[in-house]
């Protein structure tokens, strides 16, 4: 399983964009990059995933480096409800996700 | 999106008793479910993979006799913590694969176990 490195915590002002980085330098060629977030006392929630190309959905955008060794989750306008722990998870499609330590995002009003 | 529900959402029990936690996929059939545990301020730790109709596959260091997993139907997996002790107090979370190949894994809301 690819090892991931994420900042322990980040802060953002409300309504500002947030860029959450993830380093996954040992990712294999067939691994997708998944992002999940976990609000307090809840199970994780899917955010976005991608393989090589940048991806957009209603929640966020995912920018994947050309060498695929890193990716960045972009929240275009952070709200207070986006305060959560964000996890990036490389996975080959078995859905057997190994969670790293994640980034705790704090959104300031 | 698909819904995965856990029950109970929280439970308090006495040391030495057994506790069963249910994980249901409400609107899809799940041939594979996963069980995680999470201690306060820590990340999720994968405990086992549960496949319908077969024995669960446990991760290294997880006692299979302590954490009994049963996946008797395509919509239900259960985790039984046997002879629970205070150190088993944790947040237990299940997830289910929908089979729709969307790349999305669906998680339950979690079950908080407190052993007195």
PDB file of C-alpha atoms in Angstrom:
ATOM      1  CA  UNK A   1       0.000   0.000   0.000  1.00  0.00           C
ATOM      2  CA  UNK A   2       1.254   3.442  -0.897  1.00  0.00           C
ATOM      3  CA  UNK A   3       2.251   5.596   2.057  1.00  0.00           C
ATOM      4  CA  UNK A   4       0.781   9.084   2.251  1.00  0.00           C
ATOM      5  CA  UNK A   5       1.997  12.267   3.875  1.00  0.00           C
ATOM      6  CA  UNK A   6      -0.405  15.070   4.702  1.00  0.00           C
ATOM      7  CA  UNK A   7      -0.093  18.142   6.926  1.00  0.00           C
ATOM      8  CA  UNK A   8      -1.525  17.441  10.362  1.00  0.00           C
ATOM      9  CA  UNK A   9      -3.676  20.524  10.296  1.00  0.00           C
ATOM     10  CA  UNK A  10      -4.595  23.537   8.196  1.00  0.00           C
ATOM     11  CA  UNK A  11      -6.699  26.618   8.689  1.00  0.00           C
ATOM     12  CA  UNK A  12      -8.788  28.573   6.257  1.00  0.00           C
ATOM     13  CA  UNK A  13     -11.047  31.557   6.400  1.00  0.00           C
ATOM     14  CA  UNK A  14     -14.647  31.038   5.469  1.00  0.00           C
ATOM     15  CA  UNK A  15     -15.436  31.680   1.792  1.00  0.00           C
ATOM     16  CA  UNK A  16     -11.755  31.369   0.896  1.00  0.00           C
ATOM     17  CA  UNK A  17     -10.302  28.570  -1.281  1.00  0.00           C
ATOM     18  CA  UNK A  18      -8.412  25.778   0.465  1.00  0.00           C
ATOM     19  CA  UNK A  19      -5.690  23.632  -1.032  1.00  0.00           C
ATOM     20  CA  UNK A  20      -5.063  20.397   0.849  1.00  0.00           C
ATOM     21  CA  UNK A  21      -1.880  18.643  -0.290  1.00  0.00           C
ATOM     22  CA  UNK A  22      -1.043  14.958  -0.175  1.00  0.00           C
ATOM     23  CA  UNK A  23       2.221  13.273  -0.997  1.00  0.00           C
ATOM     24  CA  UNK A  24       1.985   9.672  -2.225  1.00  0.00           C
ATOM     25  CA  UNK A  25       5.362   9.124  -3.812  1.00  0.00           C
ATOM     26  CA  UNK A  26       5.154   5.308  -3.650  1.00  0.00           C
ATOM     27  CA  UNK A  27       1.853   5.109  -5.502  1.00  0.00           C
ATOM     28  CA  UNK A  28       1.586   2.328  -8.073  1.00  0.00           C
ATOM     29  CA  UNK A  29       0.575   2.889 -11.665  1.00  0.00           C
ATOM     30  CA  UNK A  30      -2.891   1.418 -11.192  1.00  0.00           C
ATOM     31  CA  UNK A  31      -3.787   3.149  -7.935  1.00  0.00           C
ATOM     32  CA  UNK A  32      -6.565   5.668  -7.973  1.00  0.00           C
ATOM     33  CA  UNK A  33      -6.287   8.591  -5.557  1.00  0.00           C
ATOM     34  CA  UNK A  34      -9.315   8.851  -3.326  1.00  0.00           C
ATOM     35  CA  UNK A  35     -10.196  11.651  -0.955  1.00  0.00           C
ATOM     36  CA  UNK A  36     -12.553  11.217   1.945  1.00  0.00           C
ATOM     37  CA  UNK A  37     -13.415  13.470   4.823  1.00  0.00           C
ATOM     38  CA  UNK A  38     -14.649  12.720   8.294  1.00  0.00           C
ATOM     39  CA  UNK A  39     -16.750  15.109  10.306  1.00  0.00           C
ATOM     40  CA  UNK A  40     -16.650  14.757  14.089  1.00  0.00           C
ATOM     41  CA  UNK A  41     -18.294  11.568  15.388  1.00  0.00           C
ATOM     42  CA  UNK A  42     -19.287  10.430  11.904  1.00  0.00           C
ATOM     43  CA  UNK A  43     -18.098   7.892   9.373  1.00  0.00           C
ATOM     44  CA  UNK A  44     -15.968   9.074   6.465  1.00  0.00           C
ATOM     45  CA  UNK A  45     -17.650  10.664   3.476  1.00  0.00           C
ATOM     46  CA  UNK A  46     -16.533  10.403  -0.128  1.00  0.00           C
ATOM     47  CA  UNK A  47     -15.213  13.617  -1.654  1.00  0.00           C
ATOM     48  CA  UNK A  48     -13.579  12.836  -4.974  1.00  0.00           C
ATOM     49  CA  UNK A  49     -11.222  10.456  -6.736  1.00  0.00           C
ATOM     50  CA  UNK A  50      -9.045  10.402  -9.841  1.00  0.00           C
ATOM     51  CA  UNK A  51      -6.331   8.511 -11.678  1.00  0.00           C
ATOM     52  CA  UNK A  52      -4.294  10.889 -13.826  1.00  0.00           C
ATOM     53  CA  UNK A  53      -6.382  13.796 -15.002  1.00  0.00           C
ATOM     54  CA  UNK A  54      -7.671  16.572 -12.825  1.00  0.00           C
ATOM     55  CA  UNK A  55     -11.231  15.984 -11.655  1.00  0.00           C
ATOM     56  CA  UNK A  56     -14.070  18.257 -10.638  1.00  0.00           C
ATOM     57  CA  UNK A  57     -17.345  17.564  -8.883  1.00  0.00           C
ATOM     58  CA  UNK A  58     -19.838  19.588  -6.924  1.00  0.00           C
ATOM     59  CA  UNK A  59     -17.849  19.240  -3.713  1.00  0.00           C
ATOM     60  CA  UNK A  60     -14.289  19.855  -4.806  1.00  0.00           C
ATOM     61  CA  UNK A  61     -11.568  19.642  -7.413  1.00  0.00           C
ATOM     62  CA  UNK A  62      -8.660  17.245  -7.465  1.00  0.00           C
ATOM     63  CA  UNK A  63      -5.390  18.266  -9.027  1.00  0.00           C
ATOM     64  CA  UNK A  64      -3.008  15.371  -9.676  1.00  0.00           C
ATOM     65  CA  UNK A  65       0.659  15.987 -10.359  1.00  0.00           C
ATOM     66  CA  UNK A  66       1.968  14.794 -13.679  1.00  0.00           C
ATOM     67  CA  UNK A  67       4.214  12.208 -11.992  1.00  0.00           C
ATOM     68  CA  UNK A  68       1.286  11.220  -9.758  1.00  0.00           C
ATOM     69  CA  UNK A  69       3.448  11.412  -6.658  1.00  0.00           C
ATOM     70  CA  UNK A  70       1.287  14.092  -5.148  1.00  0.00           C
ATOM     71  CA  UNK A  71      -2.194  15.520  -5.384  1.00  0.00           C
ATOM     72  CA  UNK A  72      -4.093  18.495  -4.062  1.00  0.00           C
ATOM     73  CA  UNK A  73      -7.712  18.653  -2.995  1.00  0.00           C
ATOM     74  CA  UNK A  74      -9.201  22.042  -3.675  1.00  0.00           C
ATOM     75  CA  UNK A  75     -12.237  23.364  -1.874  1.00  0.00           C
ATOM     76  CA  UNK A  76     -13.171  26.442  -3.848  1.00  0.00           C
ATOM     77  CA  UNK A  77     -15.024  28.264  -1.079  1.00  0.00           C
ATOM     78  CA  UNK A  78     -14.623  26.811   2.376  1.00  0.00           C
ATOM     79  CA  UNK A  79     -17.631  26.874   4.660  1.00  0.00           C
ATOM     80  CA  UNK A  80     -17.908  26.044   8.334  1.00  0.00           C
ATOM     81  CA  UNK A  81     -19.444  22.710   7.345  1.00  0.00           C
ATOM     82  CA  UNK A  82     -16.198  21.793   5.590  1.00  0.00           C
ATOM     83  CA  UNK A  83     -14.357  21.575   8.906  1.00  0.00           C
ATOM     84  CA  UNK A  84     -13.294  17.943   9.032  1.00  0.00           C
ATOM     85  CA  UNK A  85     -10.355  15.584   8.775  1.00  0.00           C
ATOM     86  CA  UNK A  86      -9.448  15.010   5.125  1.00  0.00           C
ATOM     87  CA  UNK A  87      -7.790  11.785   4.057  1.00  0.00           C
ATOM     88  CA  UNK A  88      -6.121  10.980   0.749  1.00  0.00           C
ATOM     89  CA  UNK A  89      -6.036   7.257   0.021  1.00  0.00           C
ATOM     90  CA  UNK A  90      -4.297   5.613  -2.929  1.00  0.00           C
ATOM     91  CA  UNK A  91      -6.089   2.394  -3.790  1.00  0.00           C
ATOM     92  CA  UNK A  92      -5.934  -0.092  -6.614  1.00  0.00           C
ATOM     93  CA  UNK A  93      -9.654  -0.745  -6.744  1.00  0.00           C
ATOM     94  CA  UNK A  94      -9.996  -3.372  -4.050  1.00  0.00           C
ATOM     95  CA  UNK A  95     -11.689  -0.789  -1.819  1.00  0.00           C
ATOM     96  CA  UNK A  96      -9.486  -2.005   1.018  1.00  0.00           C
ATOM     97  CA  UNK A  97      -8.635   1.496   2.154  1.00  0.00           C
ATOM     98  CA  UNK A  98      -5.769   2.153   4.509  1.00  0.00           C
ATOM     99  CA  UNK A  99      -6.220   5.500   6.187  1.00  0.00           C
ATOM    100  CA  UNK A 100      -3.258   7.719   7.014  1.00  0.00           C
ATOM    101  CA  UNK A 101      -3.304  10.448   9.607  1.00  0.00           C
ATOM    102  CA  UNK A 102      -5.154  12.957   7.428  1.00  0.00           C
ATOM    103  CA  UNK A 103      -5.335  16.739   7.628  1.00  0.00           C
ATOM    104  CA  UNK A 104      -7.589  18.403  10.152  1.00  0.00           C
ATOM    105  CA  UNK A 105      -9.101  21.450   8.464  1.00  0.00           C
ATOM    106  CA  UNK A 106     -10.275  24.288  10.632  1.00  0.00           C
ATOM    107  CA  UNK A 107     -12.470  26.907   8.998  1.00  0.00           C
ATOM    108  CA  UNK A 108     -12.542  30.315  10.634  1.00  0.00           C
ATOM    109  CA  UNK A 109     -15.685  32.406  10.493  1.00  0.00           C
TER     110      UNK A 109
ATOM    111  CA  UNK B   1     -25.785   8.030  -2.910  1.00  0.00           C
ATOM    112  CA  UNK B   2     -25.949   4.597  -1.371  1.00  0.00           C
ATOM    113  CA  UNK B   3     -26.752   4.324   2.313  1.00  0.00           C
ATOM    114  CA  UNK B   4     -25.003   2.254   4.938  1.00  0.00           C
ATOM    115  CA  UNK B   5     -26.511   2.177   8.396  1.00  0.00           C
ATOM    116  CA  UNK B   6     -25.036   0.990  11.664  1.00  0.00           C
ATOM    117  CA  UNK B   7     -26.862  -0.018  14.803  1.00  0.00           C
ATOM    118  CA  UNK B   8     -26.557   0.819  17.589  1.00  0.00           C
ATOM    119  CA  UNK B   9     -24.980   4.236  17.154  1.00  0.00           C
ATOM    120  CA  UNK B  10     -23.745   4.051  20.710  1.00  0.00           C
ATOM    121  CA  UNK B  11     -23.664   1.375  23.383  1.00  0.00           C
ATOM    122  CA  UNK B  12     -22.454   1.120  26.952  1.00  0.00           C
ATOM    123  CA  UNK B  13     -21.792  -2.289  28.429  1.00  0.00           C
ATOM    124  CA  UNK B  14     -20.192  -3.892  31.446  1.00  0.00           C
ATOM    125  CA  UNK B  15     -16.807  -5.504  31.261  1.00  0.00           C
ATOM    126  CA  UNK B  16     -17.038  -9.170  30.310  1.00  0.00           C
ATOM    127  CA  UNK B  17     -20.193  -8.923  28.252  1.00  0.00           C
ATOM    128  CA  UNK B  18     -20.468  -9.272  24.486  1.00  0.00           C
ATOM    129  CA  UNK B  19     -21.762  -6.574  22.190  1.00  0.00           C
ATOM    130  CA  UNK B  20     -23.059  -6.942  18.637  1.00  0.00           C
ATOM    131  CA  UNK B  21     -22.906  -4.117  16.111  1.00  0.00           C
ATOM    132  CA  UNK B  22     -24.859  -4.351  12.873  1.00  0.00           C
ATOM    133  CA  UNK B  23     -23.939  -2.854   9.523  1.00  0.00           C
ATOM    134  CA  UNK B  24     -26.619  -2.754   6.838  1.00  0.00           C
ATOM    135  CA  UNK B  25     -26.531  -1.608   3.247  1.00  0.00           C
ATOM    136  CA  UNK B  26     -30.013  -0.144   2.835  1.00  0.00           C
ATOM    137  CA  UNK B  27     -30.372   0.265  -0.909  1.00  0.00           C
ATOM    138  CA  UNK B  28     -27.787  -1.998  -2.462  1.00  0.00           C
ATOM    139  CA  UNK B  29     -26.269  -5.426  -2.073  1.00  0.00           C
ATOM    140  CA  UNK B  30     -22.786  -5.537  -0.654  1.00  0.00           C
ATOM    141  CA  UNK B  31     -20.701  -8.623  -1.240  1.00  0.00           C
ATOM    142  CA  UNK B  32     -17.839  -7.013   0.635  1.00  0.00           C
ATOM    143  CA  UNK B  33     -17.866  -4.946   3.805  1.00  0.00           C
ATOM    144  CA  UNK B  34     -15.021  -3.645   5.905  1.00  0.00           C
ATOM    145  CA  UNK B  35     -14.780  -2.998   9.618  1.00  0.00           C
ATOM    146  CA  UNK B  36     -12.635  -0.266  11.146  1.00  0.00           C
ATOM    147  CA  UNK B  37     -12.001   0.962  14.653  1.00  0.00           C
ATOM    148  CA  UNK B  38     -10.975   4.455  15.603  1.00  0.00           C
ATOM    149  CA  UNK B  39      -9.591   5.715  18.899  1.00  0.00           C
ATOM    150  CA  UNK B  40     -10.019   9.372  19.886  1.00  0.00           C
ATOM    151  CA  UNK B  41      -7.884  11.785  17.844  1.00  0.00           C
ATOM    152  CA  UNK B  42      -6.549   8.904  15.756  1.00  0.00           C
ATOM    153  CA  UNK B  43      -7.136   7.651  12.254  1.00  0.00           C
ATOM    154  CA  UNK B  44      -9.252   4.698  11.198  1.00  0.00           C
ATOM    155  CA  UNK B  45      -7.612   1.310  11.548  1.00  0.00           C
ATOM    156  CA  UNK B  46      -8.792  -1.488   9.282  1.00  0.00           C
ATOM    157  CA  UNK B  47      -9.767  -4.535  11.320  1.00  0.00           C
ATOM    158  CA  UNK B  48     -11.137  -6.997   8.791  1.00  0.00           C
ATOM    159  CA  UNK B  49     -12.686  -7.614   5.411  1.00  0.00           C
ATOM    160  CA  UNK B  50     -16.073  -9.279   5.488  1.00  0.00           C
ATOM    161  CA  UNK B  51     -17.241 -11.254   2.455  1.00  0.00           C
ATOM    162  CA  UNK B  52     -20.779 -12.554   2.127  1.00  0.00           C
ATOM    163  CA  UNK B  53     -20.975 -16.266   2.712  1.00  0.00           C
ATOM    164  CA  UNK B  54     -17.362 -16.765   3.710  1.00  0.00           C
ATOM    165  CA  UNK B  55     -15.074 -16.212   6.658  1.00  0.00           C
ATOM    166  CA  UNK B  56     -13.788 -12.746   7.325  1.00  0.00           C
ATOM    167  CA  UNK B  57     -10.176 -11.859   6.635  1.00  0.00           C
ATOM    168  CA  UNK B  58      -8.568 -10.180   9.605  1.00  0.00           C
ATOM    169  CA  UNK B  59      -5.722  -7.703   9.553  1.00  0.00           C
ATOM    170  CA  UNK B  60      -2.526  -8.520  11.367  1.00  0.00           C
ATOM    171  CA  UNK B  61      -2.834  -8.019  15.091  1.00  0.00           C
ATOM    172  CA  UNK B  62      -6.640  -8.222  15.203  1.00  0.00           C
ATOM    173  CA  UNK B  63      -7.899 -11.144  17.286  1.00  0.00           C
ATOM    174  CA  UNK B  64     -10.504 -13.034  15.298  1.00  0.00           C
ATOM    175  CA  UNK B  65     -11.859 -14.764  18.407  1.00  0.00           C
ATOM    176  CA  UNK B  66     -12.296 -11.403  20.070  1.00  0.00           C
ATOM    177  CA  UNK B  67     -13.955  -9.662  17.158  1.00  0.00           C
ATOM    178  CA  UNK B  68     -16.396 -12.053  15.522  1.00  0.00           C
ATOM    179  CA  UNK B  69     -17.591 -11.004  12.095  1.00  0.00           C
ATOM    180  CA  UNK B  70     -20.545 -12.540  10.321  1.00  0.00           C
ATOM    181  CA  UNK B  71     -21.717 -11.593   6.821  1.00  0.00           C
ATOM    182  CA  UNK B  72     -24.691 -13.873   6.373  1.00  0.00           C
ATOM    183  CA  UNK B  73     -26.537 -11.841   3.755  1.00  0.00           C
ATOM    184  CA  UNK B  74     -25.764  -9.346   1.018  1.00  0.00           C
ATOM    185  CA  UNK B  75     -27.096  -6.485   3.118  1.00  0.00           C
ATOM    186  CA  UNK B  76     -25.923  -7.285   6.626  1.00  0.00           C
ATOM    187  CA  UNK B  77     -22.606  -7.758   8.375  1.00  0.00           C
ATOM    188  CA  UNK B  78     -22.258  -7.963  12.133  1.00  0.00           C
ATOM    189  CA  UNK B  79     -19.309  -7.373  14.432  1.00  0.00           C
ATOM    190  CA  UNK B  80     -19.468  -8.960  17.862  1.00  0.00           C
ATOM    191  CA  UNK B  81     -16.999  -7.811  20.473  1.00  0.00           C
ATOM    192  CA  UNK B  82     -16.738 -10.764  22.811  1.00  0.00           C
ATOM    193  CA  UNK B  83     -15.924 -10.464  26.492  1.00  0.00           C
ATOM    194  CA  UNK B  84     -15.490  -6.736  26.101  1.00  0.00           C
ATOM    195  CA  UNK B  85     -13.004  -4.854  28.277  1.00  0.00           C
ATOM    196  CA  UNK B  86     -12.435  -1.124  28.744  1.00  0.00           C
ATOM    197  CA  UNK B  87      -9.593  -1.157  26.220  1.00  0.00           C
ATOM    198  CA  UNK B  88     -12.137  -2.248  23.568  1.00  0.00           C
ATOM    199  CA  UNK B  89     -13.922   1.072  23.985  1.00  0.00           C
ATOM    200  CA  UNK B  90     -13.707   2.709  20.593  1.00  0.00           C
ATOM    201  CA  UNK B  91     -15.592   4.046  17.587  1.00  0.00           C
ATOM    202  CA  UNK B  92     -16.362   1.169  15.217  1.00  0.00           C
ATOM    203  CA  UNK B  93     -17.115   2.000  11.597  1.00  0.00           C
ATOM    204  CA  UNK B  94     -18.198  -0.246   8.747  1.00  0.00           C
ATOM    205  CA  UNK B  95     -18.074   0.352   5.032  1.00  0.00           C
ATOM    206  CA  UNK B  96     -19.638  -1.416   2.084  1.00  0.00           C
ATOM    207  CA  UNK B  97     -18.805  -1.863  -1.576  1.00  0.00           C
ATOM    208  CA  UNK B  98     -21.830  -1.212  -3.768  1.00  0.00           C
ATOM    209  CA  UNK B  99     -20.670  -3.081  -6.827  1.00  0.00           C
ATOM    210  CA  UNK B 100     -21.566  -0.166  -9.075  1.00  0.00           C
ATOM    211  CA  UNK B 101     -17.893   0.470  -9.746  1.00  0.00           C
ATOM    212  CA  UNK B 102     -18.231   4.151  -8.985  1.00  0.00           C
ATOM    213  CA  UNK B 103     -14.941   4.277  -7.117  1.00  0.00           C
ATOM    214  CA  UNK B 104     -16.833   5.244  -3.993  1.00  0.00           C
ATOM    215  CA  UNK B 105     -16.845   3.292  -0.751  1.00  0.00           C
ATOM    216  CA  UNK B 106     -19.846   3.915   1.478  1.00  0.00           C
ATOM    217  CA  UNK B 107     -19.383   4.241   5.213  1.00  0.00           C
ATOM    218  CA  UNK B 108     -21.774   3.828   8.089  1.00  0.00           C
ATOM    219  CA  UNK B 109     -22.261   6.497  10.726  1.00  0.00           C
ATOM    220  CA  UNK B 110     -20.163   4.617  13.235  1.00  0.00           C
ATOM    221  CA  UNK B 111     -20.944   2.925  16.555  1.00  0.00           C
ATOM    222  CA  UNK B 112     -19.402   4.178  19.747  1.00  0.00           C
ATOM    223  CA  UNK B 113     -18.719   1.437  22.272  1.00  0.00           C
ATOM    224  CA  UNK B 114     -17.969   2.250  25.884  1.00  0.00           C
ATOM    225  CA  UNK B 115     -17.026  -0.625  28.170  1.00  0.00           C
ATOM    226  CA  UNK B 116     -17.252   0.105  31.884  1.00  0.00           C
TER     227      UNK B 116
END
